[in-house]
Coordinates of C-alpha atoms and ligand atoms in Angstrom, one line a residue:
X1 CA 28.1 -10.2 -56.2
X2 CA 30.6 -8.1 -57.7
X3 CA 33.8 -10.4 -57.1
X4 CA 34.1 -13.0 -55.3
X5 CA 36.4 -13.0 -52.4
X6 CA 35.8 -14.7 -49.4
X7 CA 32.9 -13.8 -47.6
X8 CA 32.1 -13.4 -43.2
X9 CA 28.6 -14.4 -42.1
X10 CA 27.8 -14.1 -38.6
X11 CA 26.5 -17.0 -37.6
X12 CA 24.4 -15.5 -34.9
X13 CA 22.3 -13.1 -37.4
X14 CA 23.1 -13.8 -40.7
X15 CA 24.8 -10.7 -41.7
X16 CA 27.6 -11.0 -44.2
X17 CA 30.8 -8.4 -43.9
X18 CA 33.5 -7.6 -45.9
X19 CA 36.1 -8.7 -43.2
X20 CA 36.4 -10.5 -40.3
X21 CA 35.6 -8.4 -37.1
X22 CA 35.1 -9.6 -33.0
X23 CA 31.9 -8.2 -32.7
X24 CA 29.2 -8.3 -35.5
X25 CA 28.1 -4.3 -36.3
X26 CA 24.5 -5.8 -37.0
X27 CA 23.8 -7.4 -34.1
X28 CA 26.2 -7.0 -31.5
X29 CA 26.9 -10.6 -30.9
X30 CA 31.0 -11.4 -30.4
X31 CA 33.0 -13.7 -31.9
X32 CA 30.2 -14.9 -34.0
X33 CA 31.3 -14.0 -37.9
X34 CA 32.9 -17.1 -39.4
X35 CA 34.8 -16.8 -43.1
X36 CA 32.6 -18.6 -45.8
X37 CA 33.3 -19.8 -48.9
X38 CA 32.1 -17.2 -51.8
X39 CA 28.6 -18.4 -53.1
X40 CA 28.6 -19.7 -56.9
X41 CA 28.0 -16.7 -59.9
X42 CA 23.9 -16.4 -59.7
X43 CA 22.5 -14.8 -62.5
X44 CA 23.8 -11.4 -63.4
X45 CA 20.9 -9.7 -64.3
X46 CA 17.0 -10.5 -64.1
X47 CA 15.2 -9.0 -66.9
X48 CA 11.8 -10.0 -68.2
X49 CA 13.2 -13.7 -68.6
X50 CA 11.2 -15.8 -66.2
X51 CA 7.8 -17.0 -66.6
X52 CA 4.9 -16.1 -64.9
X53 CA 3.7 -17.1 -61.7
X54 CA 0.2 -18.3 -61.3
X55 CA -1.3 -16.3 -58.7
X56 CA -4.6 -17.2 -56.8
X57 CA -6.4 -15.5 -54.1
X58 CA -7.3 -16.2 -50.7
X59 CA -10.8 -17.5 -50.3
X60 CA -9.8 -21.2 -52.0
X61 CA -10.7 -24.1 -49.9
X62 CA -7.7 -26.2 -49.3
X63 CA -8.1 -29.0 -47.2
X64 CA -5.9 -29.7 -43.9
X65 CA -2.5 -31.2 -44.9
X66 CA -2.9 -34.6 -43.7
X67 CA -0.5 -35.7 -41.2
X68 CA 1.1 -39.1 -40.0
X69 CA 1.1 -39.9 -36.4
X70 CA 3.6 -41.9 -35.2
X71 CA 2.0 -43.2 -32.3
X72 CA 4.3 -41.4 -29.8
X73 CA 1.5 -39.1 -28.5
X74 CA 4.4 -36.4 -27.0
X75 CA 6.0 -36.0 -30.5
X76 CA 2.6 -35.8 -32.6
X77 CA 1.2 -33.3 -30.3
X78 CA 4.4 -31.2 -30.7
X79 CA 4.6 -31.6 -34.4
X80 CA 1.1 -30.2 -34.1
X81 CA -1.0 -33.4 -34.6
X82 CA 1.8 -35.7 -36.1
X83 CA 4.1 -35.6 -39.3
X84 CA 2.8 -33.5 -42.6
X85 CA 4.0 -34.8 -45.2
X86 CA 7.1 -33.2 -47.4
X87 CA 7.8 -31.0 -44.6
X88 CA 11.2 -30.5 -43.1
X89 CA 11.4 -30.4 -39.4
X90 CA 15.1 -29.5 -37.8
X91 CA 15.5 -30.9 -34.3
X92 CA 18.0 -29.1 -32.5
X93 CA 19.5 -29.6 -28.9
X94 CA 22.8 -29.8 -26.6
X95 CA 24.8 -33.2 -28.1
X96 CA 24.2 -36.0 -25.8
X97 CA 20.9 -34.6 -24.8
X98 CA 19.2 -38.0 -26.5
X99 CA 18.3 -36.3 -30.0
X100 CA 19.9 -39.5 -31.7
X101 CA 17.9 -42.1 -29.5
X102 CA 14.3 -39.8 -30.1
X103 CA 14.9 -39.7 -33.6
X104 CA 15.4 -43.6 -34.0
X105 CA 12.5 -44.2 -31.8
X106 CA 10.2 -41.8 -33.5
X107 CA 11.4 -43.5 -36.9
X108 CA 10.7 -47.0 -35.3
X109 CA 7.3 -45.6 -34.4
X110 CA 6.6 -44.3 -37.5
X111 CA 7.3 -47.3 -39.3
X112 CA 5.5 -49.7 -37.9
X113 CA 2.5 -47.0 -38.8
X114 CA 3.2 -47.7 -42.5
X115 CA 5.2 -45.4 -43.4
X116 CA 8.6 -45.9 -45.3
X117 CA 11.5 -44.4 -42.9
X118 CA 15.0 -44.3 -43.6
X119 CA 17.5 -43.4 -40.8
X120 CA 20.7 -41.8 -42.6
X121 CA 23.4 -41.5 -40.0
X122 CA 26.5 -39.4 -40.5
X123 CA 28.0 -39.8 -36.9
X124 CA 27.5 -43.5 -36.2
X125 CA 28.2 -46.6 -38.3
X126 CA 25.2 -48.5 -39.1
X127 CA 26.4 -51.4 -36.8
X128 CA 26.1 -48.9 -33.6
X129 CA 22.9 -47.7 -34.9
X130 CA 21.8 -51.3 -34.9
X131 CA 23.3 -51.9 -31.6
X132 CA 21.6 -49.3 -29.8
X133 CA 18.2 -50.4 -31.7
X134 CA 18.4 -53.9 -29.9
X135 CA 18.6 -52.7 -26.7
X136 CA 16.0 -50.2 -27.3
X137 CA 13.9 -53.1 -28.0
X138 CA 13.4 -51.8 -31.6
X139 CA 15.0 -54.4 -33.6
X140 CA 12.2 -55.6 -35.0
X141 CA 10.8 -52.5 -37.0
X142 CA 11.1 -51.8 -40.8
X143 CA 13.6 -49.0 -40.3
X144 CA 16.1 -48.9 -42.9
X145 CA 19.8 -47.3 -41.7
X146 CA 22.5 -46.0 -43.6
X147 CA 26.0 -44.5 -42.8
X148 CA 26.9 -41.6 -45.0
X149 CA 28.0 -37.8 -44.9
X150 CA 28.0 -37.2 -49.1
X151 CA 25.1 -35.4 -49.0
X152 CA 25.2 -36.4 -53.3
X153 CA 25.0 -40.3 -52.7
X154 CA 22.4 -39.8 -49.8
X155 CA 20.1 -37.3 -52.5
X156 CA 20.6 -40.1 -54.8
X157 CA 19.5 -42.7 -51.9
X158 CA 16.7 -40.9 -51.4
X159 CA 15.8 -40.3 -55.0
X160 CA 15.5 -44.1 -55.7
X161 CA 14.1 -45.4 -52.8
X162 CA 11.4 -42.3 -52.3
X163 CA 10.5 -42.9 -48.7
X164 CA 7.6 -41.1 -46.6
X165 CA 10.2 -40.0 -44.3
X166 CA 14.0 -39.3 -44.3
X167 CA 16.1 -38.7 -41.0
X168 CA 19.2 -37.2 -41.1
X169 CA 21.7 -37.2 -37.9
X170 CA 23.1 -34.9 -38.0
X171 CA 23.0 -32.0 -40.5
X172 CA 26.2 -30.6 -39.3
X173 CA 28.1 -33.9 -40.7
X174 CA 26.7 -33.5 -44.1
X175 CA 28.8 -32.1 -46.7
X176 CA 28.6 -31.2 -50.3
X177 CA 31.0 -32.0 -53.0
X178 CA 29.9 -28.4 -54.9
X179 CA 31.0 -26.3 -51.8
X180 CA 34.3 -25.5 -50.8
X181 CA 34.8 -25.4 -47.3
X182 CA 34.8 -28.4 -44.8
X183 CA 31.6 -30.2 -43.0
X184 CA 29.9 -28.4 -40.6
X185 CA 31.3 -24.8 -41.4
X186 CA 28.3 -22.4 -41.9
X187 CA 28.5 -22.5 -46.4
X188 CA 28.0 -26.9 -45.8
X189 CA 25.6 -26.8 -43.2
X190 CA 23.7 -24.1 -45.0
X191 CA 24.0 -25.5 -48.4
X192 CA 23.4 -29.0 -47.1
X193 CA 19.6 -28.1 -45.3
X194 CA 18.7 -26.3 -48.5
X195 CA 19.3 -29.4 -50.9
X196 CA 17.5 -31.3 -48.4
X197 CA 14.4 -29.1 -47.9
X198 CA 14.2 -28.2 -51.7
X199 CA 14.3 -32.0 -52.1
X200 CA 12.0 -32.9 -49.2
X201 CA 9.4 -30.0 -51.0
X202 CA 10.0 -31.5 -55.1
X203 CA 9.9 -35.1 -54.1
X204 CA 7.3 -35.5 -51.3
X205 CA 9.4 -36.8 -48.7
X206 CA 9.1 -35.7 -45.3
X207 CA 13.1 -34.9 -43.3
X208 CA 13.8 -34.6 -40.3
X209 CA 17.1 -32.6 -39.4
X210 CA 19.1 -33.6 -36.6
X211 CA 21.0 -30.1 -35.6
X212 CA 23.5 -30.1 -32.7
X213 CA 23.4 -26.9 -30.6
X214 CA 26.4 -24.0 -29.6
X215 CA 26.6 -23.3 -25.4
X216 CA 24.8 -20.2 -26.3
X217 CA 21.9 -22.2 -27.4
X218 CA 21.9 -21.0 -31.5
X219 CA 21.8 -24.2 -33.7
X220 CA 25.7 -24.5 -34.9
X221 CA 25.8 -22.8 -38.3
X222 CA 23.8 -20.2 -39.3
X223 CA 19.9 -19.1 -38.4
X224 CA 18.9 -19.5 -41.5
X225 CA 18.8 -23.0 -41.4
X226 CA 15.7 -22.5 -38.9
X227 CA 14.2 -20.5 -41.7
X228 CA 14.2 -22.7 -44.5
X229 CA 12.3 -25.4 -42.7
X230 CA 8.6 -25.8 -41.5
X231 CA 9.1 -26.7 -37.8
X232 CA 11.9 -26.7 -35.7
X233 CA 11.9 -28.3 -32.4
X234 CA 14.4 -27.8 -29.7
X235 CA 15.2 -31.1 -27.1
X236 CA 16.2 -29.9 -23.9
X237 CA 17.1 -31.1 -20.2
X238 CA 19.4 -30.4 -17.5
X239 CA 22.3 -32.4 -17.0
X240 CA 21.2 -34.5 -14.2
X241 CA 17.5 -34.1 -14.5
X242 CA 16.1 -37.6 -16.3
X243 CA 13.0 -34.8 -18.1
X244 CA 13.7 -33.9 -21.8
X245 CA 11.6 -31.4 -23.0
X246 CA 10.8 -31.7 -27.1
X247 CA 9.5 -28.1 -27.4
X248 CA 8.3 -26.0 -30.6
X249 CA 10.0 -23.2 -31.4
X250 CA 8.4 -22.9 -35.0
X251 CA 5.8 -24.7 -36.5
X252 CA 4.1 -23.6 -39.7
X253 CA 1.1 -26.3 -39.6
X254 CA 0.7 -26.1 -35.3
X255 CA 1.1 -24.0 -32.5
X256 CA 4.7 -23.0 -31.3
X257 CA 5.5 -23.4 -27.6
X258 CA 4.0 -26.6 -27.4
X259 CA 5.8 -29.1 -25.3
X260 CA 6.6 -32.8 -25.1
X261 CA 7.8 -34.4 -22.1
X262 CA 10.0 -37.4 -21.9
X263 CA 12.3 -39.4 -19.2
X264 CA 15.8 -40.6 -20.2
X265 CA 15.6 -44.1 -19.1
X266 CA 17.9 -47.6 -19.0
X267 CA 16.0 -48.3 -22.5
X268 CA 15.5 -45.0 -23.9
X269 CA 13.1 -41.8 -23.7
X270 CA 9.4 -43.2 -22.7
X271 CA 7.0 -40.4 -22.5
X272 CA 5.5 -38.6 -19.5
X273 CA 1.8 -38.3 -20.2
X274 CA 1.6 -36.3 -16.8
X275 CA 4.0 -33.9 -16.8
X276 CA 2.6 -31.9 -14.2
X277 CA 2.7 -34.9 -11.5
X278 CA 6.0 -35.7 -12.2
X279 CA 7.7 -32.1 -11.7
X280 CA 6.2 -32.4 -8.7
X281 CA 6.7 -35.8 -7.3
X282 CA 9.8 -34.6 -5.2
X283 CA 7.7 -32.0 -3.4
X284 CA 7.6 -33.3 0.2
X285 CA 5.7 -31.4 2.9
X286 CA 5.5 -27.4 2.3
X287 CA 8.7 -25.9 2.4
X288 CA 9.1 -22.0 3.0
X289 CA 10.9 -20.9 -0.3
X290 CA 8.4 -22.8 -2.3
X291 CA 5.5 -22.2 -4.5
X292 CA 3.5 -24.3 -7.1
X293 CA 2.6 -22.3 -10.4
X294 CA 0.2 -23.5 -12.4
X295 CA 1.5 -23.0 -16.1
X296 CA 0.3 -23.0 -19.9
X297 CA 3.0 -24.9 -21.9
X298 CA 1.3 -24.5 -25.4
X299 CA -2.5 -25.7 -25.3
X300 CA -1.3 -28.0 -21.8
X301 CA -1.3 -26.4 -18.6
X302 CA 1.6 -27.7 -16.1
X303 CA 1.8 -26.9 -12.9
X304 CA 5.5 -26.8 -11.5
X305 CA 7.6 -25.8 -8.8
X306 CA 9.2 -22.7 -8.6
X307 CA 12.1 -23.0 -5.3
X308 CA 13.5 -20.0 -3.7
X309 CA 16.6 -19.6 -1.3
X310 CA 17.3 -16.2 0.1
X311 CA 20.6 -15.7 2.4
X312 CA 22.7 -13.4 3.4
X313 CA 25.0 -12.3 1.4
X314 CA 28.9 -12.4 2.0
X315 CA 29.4 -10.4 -0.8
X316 CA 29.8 -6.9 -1.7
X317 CA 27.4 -7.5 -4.7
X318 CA 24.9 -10.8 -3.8
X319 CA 24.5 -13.2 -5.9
X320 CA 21.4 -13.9 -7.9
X321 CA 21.7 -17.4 -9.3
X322 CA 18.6 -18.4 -11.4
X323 CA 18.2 -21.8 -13.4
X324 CA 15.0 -22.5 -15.5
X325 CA 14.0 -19.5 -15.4
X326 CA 14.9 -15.6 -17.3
X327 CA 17.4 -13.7 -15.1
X328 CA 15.7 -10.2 -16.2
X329 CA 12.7 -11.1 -14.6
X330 CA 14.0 -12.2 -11.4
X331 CA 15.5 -8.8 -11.5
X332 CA 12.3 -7.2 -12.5
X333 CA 10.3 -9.4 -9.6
X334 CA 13.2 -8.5 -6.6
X335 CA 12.6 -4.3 -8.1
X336 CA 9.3 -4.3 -7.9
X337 CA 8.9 -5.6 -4.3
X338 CA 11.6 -3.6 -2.7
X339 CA 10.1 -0.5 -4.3
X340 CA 6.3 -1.5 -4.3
X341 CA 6.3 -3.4 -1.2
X342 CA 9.3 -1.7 0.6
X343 CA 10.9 -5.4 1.1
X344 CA 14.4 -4.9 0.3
X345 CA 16.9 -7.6 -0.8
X346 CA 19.8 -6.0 -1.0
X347 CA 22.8 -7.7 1.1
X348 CA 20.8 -10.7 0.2
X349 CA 21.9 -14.0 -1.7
X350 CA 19.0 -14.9 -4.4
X351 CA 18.8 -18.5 -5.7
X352 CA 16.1 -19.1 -7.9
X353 CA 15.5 -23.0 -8.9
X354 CA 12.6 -24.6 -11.1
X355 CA 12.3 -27.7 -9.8
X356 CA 12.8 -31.0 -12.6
X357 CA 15.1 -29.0 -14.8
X358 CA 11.4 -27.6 -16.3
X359 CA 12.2 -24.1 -17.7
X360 CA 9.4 -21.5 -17.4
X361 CA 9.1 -18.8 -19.5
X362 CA 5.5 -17.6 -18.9
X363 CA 5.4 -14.0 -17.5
X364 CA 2.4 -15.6 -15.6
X365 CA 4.7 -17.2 -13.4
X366 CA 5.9 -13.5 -12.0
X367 CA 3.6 -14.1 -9.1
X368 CA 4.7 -18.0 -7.9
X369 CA 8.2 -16.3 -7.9
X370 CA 7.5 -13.5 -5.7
X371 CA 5.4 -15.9 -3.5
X372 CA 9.0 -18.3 -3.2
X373 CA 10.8 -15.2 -2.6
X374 CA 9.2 -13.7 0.4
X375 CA 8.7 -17.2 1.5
X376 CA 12.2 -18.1 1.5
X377 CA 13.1 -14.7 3.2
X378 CA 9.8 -14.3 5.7
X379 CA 10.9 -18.6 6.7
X380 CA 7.1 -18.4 6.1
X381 CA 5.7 -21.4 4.2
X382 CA 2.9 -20.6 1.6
X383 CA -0.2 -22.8 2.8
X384 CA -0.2 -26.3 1.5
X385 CA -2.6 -27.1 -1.3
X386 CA -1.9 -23.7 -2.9
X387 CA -1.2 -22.8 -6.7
X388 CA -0.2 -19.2 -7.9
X389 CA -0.2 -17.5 -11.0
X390 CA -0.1 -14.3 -12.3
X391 CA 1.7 -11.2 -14.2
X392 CA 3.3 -8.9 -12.0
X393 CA 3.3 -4.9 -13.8
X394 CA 6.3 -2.6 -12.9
X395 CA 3.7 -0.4 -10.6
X396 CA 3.3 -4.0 -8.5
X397 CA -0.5 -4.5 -9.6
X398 CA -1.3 -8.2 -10.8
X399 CA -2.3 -8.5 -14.2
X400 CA -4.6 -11.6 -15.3
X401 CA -3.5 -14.3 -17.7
X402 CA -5.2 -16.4 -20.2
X403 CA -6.4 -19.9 -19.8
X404 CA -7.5 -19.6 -15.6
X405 CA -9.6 -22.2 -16.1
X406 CA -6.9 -24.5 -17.7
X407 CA -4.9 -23.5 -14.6
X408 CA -7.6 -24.4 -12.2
X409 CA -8.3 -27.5 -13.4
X410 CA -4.8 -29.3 -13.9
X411 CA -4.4 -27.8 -10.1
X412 CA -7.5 -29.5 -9.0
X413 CA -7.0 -32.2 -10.4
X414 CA -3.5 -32.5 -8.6
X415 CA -5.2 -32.2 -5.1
X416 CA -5.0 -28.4 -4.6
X417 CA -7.9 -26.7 -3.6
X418 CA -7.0 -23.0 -3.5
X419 CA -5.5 -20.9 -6.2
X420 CA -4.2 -17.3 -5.5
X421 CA -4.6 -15.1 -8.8
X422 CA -5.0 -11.5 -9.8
X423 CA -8.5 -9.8 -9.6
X424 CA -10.3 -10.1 -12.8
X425 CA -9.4 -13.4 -13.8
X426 CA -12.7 -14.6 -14.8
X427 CA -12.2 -17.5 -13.0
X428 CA -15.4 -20.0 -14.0
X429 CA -16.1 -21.8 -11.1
X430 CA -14.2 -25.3 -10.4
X431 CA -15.1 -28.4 -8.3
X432 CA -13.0 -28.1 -5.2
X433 CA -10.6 -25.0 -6.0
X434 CA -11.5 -21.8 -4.0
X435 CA -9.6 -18.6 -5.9
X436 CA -8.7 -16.1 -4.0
X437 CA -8.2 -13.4 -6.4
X438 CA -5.8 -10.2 -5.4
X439 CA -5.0 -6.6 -6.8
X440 CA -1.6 -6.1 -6.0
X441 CA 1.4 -7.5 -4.7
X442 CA 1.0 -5.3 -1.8
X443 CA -2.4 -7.0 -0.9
X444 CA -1.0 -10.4 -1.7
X445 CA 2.2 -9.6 1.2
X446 CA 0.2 -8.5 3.7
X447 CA -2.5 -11.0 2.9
X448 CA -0.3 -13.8 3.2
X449 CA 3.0 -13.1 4.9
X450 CA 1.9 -10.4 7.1
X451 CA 4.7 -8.2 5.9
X452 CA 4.8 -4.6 5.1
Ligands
TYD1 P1 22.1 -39.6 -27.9 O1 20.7 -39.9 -28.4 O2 23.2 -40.3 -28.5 O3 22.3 -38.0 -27.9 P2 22.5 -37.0 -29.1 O4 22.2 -37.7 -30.4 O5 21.6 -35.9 -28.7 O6 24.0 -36.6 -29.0 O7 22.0 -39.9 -26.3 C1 23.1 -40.0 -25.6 C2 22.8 -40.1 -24.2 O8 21.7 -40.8 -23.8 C3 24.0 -40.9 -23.6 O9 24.6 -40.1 -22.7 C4 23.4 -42.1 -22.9 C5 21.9 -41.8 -22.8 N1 21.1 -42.9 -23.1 C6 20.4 -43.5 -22.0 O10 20.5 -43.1 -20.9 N2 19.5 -44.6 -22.2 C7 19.4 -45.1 -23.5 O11 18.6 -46.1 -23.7 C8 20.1 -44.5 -24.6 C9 20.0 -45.1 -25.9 C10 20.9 -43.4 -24.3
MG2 MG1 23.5 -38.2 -31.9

């Protein structure tokens, strides 16, 4: 850096400017490109200086990193078979979505496995943090708390007391005495996570990052905090809804899009081994304007329900309201049958609902939402004991997905006994689920609605 000024860093990409500007050139976002404080002199000029780096190839065997389980089967199957150690894993979610009473649960869990936990809490005083452990019935386990934001002392903590695992609520609090600019603005909160990952990697302690999220859903600061660490895991739940979804977003040692499904209860999250079950538990008898889609959340299938309301529309332009689900595919879905199936929906309200504040994002699931579309506007219900799934292509064919049999089975074992899916789904055969497999959405309308 030539001199050093203050610097802008959008904290949606990353991208540093010379000034401050509404809208970020690089990536369009607005009113995203904070002022940060100018990054300490690096070294001028690299020449022939270092040392050099060991290099290996690719055929070594190296075994499996071995992991910690915690005992909390939802978390360790998300973390991608429990915790590795040294890693740093950034949990990230709305505030008061119940990241603080996971965290202290997990570290309760993890504990009485063995493993040395500390709790470091930089919004609540250790007395709350006990408080709220009593009543969690968790009183008893060998967590060890402490209050602090001075990210020096807690480095120092940590340096003495090497435990296995280090919790940090919340990253945003944290603050270094080297950086000029107040906790929480993107220079702390970036400069913070890297200290604490760079520590987590040199000393062999595992952290966890507790990371509060913006209304746009971007962790508060910049991305790059979701680079430097190994997994990051987004906590989610409608306001309303008991279900938290713990869902990975990254994971270098497991698969991403894996989920782990928890209820928000009198004494904290307990977890839903069944998720399926429950998203459907509210389903009474067959509704028109409602279809079950049998779903692949990373390697678990879940089947859930996908609600439809169609109206008219007061409106010049009709609404199209869609929660839990991506708005461009709704769109997508209602273009494709007007001009595939010649089933308009213009002058129509659209209200699209995934039921238990679940949020699909499967293209899969194309064909359970056009089924609880025509339903709801046909007042046809779909028969009873019916899952769907499918991809629907812009020419209105159904395209098959992966894992049928997953699909077929979790239904089955739900009590349905007929699945509609795209031709060529190599369905394998299932006890007591008859597939009835279709080309198009035009075949699938007339097949089932009668409509035209
Ligand atoms: P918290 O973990 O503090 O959220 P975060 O750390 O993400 O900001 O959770 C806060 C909410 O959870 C609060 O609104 C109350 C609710 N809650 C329960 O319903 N039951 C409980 O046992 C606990 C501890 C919290
Ligand atoms: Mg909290």
């Amino acid at each position: 850096m030539s001199k050093a000024g203050p610097s802008f860093t959008c904290t949606a990409c990353g991208a540093s400017h010379r000034k401050w500007q509404g809208r970020c050139e690089a990536c369009g976002a607005w009113n995203s490109i904070v002022e940060e404080a100018p990054l300490s002199a690096g070294p001028k000029a690299l020449g022939g200086k270092g040392k050099t780096v060991a290099l290996s190839d690719l055929s070594g065997i190296e075994a499996p990193p071995p992991r910690v389980g915690s005992g909390m089967e939802e978390l360790d199957r998300v973390l991608g078979g429990g915790l590795v150690p040294a890693s740093a894993v950034l949990v990230g979610g709305d505030p008061g979505i119940g990241k603080s009473t996971l965290l202290l649960q997990a570290a309760a869990s993890f504990a009485r496995k063995g493993l040395n936990c500390l709790y470091i809490s930089g919004e609540e005083a250790s007395a709350q943090v006990r408080m709220r452990a009593q009543r969690l019935g968790l009183a008893d386990a060998p967590v060890r708390l402490g209050a602090e934001t001075n990210l020096r002392d807690i480095l120092t903590t940590l340096d003495a007391e090497r435990p296995g695992l280090a919790i940090i609520d919340s990253i945003q609090t944290m603050w270094l005495d080297t950086v000029d600019s107040a906790p929480g603005s993107v220079s702390q909160v970036r400069a913070a996570a890297h200290e604490l990952v760079t520590f987590a990697k040199r000393r062999g302690v595992a952290v966890i990052l507790v990371g509060h999220v913006t209304k746009d859903g971007q962790i508060a600061g910049p991305r790059v905090v979701e680079h430097m660490v190994d997994t990051v895991l987004y906590f989610e739940g409608e306001r309303g809804h008991q279900f938290r979804i713990l869902r990975a977003v990254k994971n270098r040692f497991g698969p991403a899009d894996e989920i782990g499904v928890f209820e928000m209860t009198g004494v904290g999250l307990s977890q839903v081994t069944n998720p399926s079950a429950l998203f459907l538990s509210e389903r009474g008898q067959p509704n028109p304007g409602s279809a079950v889609f049998a779903g692949i959340e990373g390697t678990r299938p879940v089947l859930t329900e996908i609600q439809a309301l169609v109206a008219p529309s007061p409106l010049g332009t009709p609404r199209r309201t869609v929660v839990g689900l991506d708005s461009g595919r709704l769109s997508t879905i209602l273009a494709v049958l007007e001009a595939r199936c010649g089933i308009p929906f213009a002058g129509l309200d659209v209200f699209l609902n995934v039921a238990g504040g679940m949020r699909v994002t499967e293209p899969a699931a194309d064909l359970a939402v056009a089924a609880a579309l025509l339903s709801a506007r046909e007042d046809v219900a779909i028969p009873p004991e019916t899952v769907l799934f499918g991809e629907i292509s812009l020419s209105g064919a159904l395209r098959p997905v992966g894992q049928t049999e997953n699909r077929l089975k979790e239904a089955a074992k739900l009590g349905f006994s007929q699945a509609i899916a795209p031709s060529r789904s190599k369905a394998g055969a299932v006890e007591g689920m008859s597939v009835r497999e279709m080309p198009d959405l035009t075949a699938f309308t007339g097949e089932i609605f009668g409509a035209g």
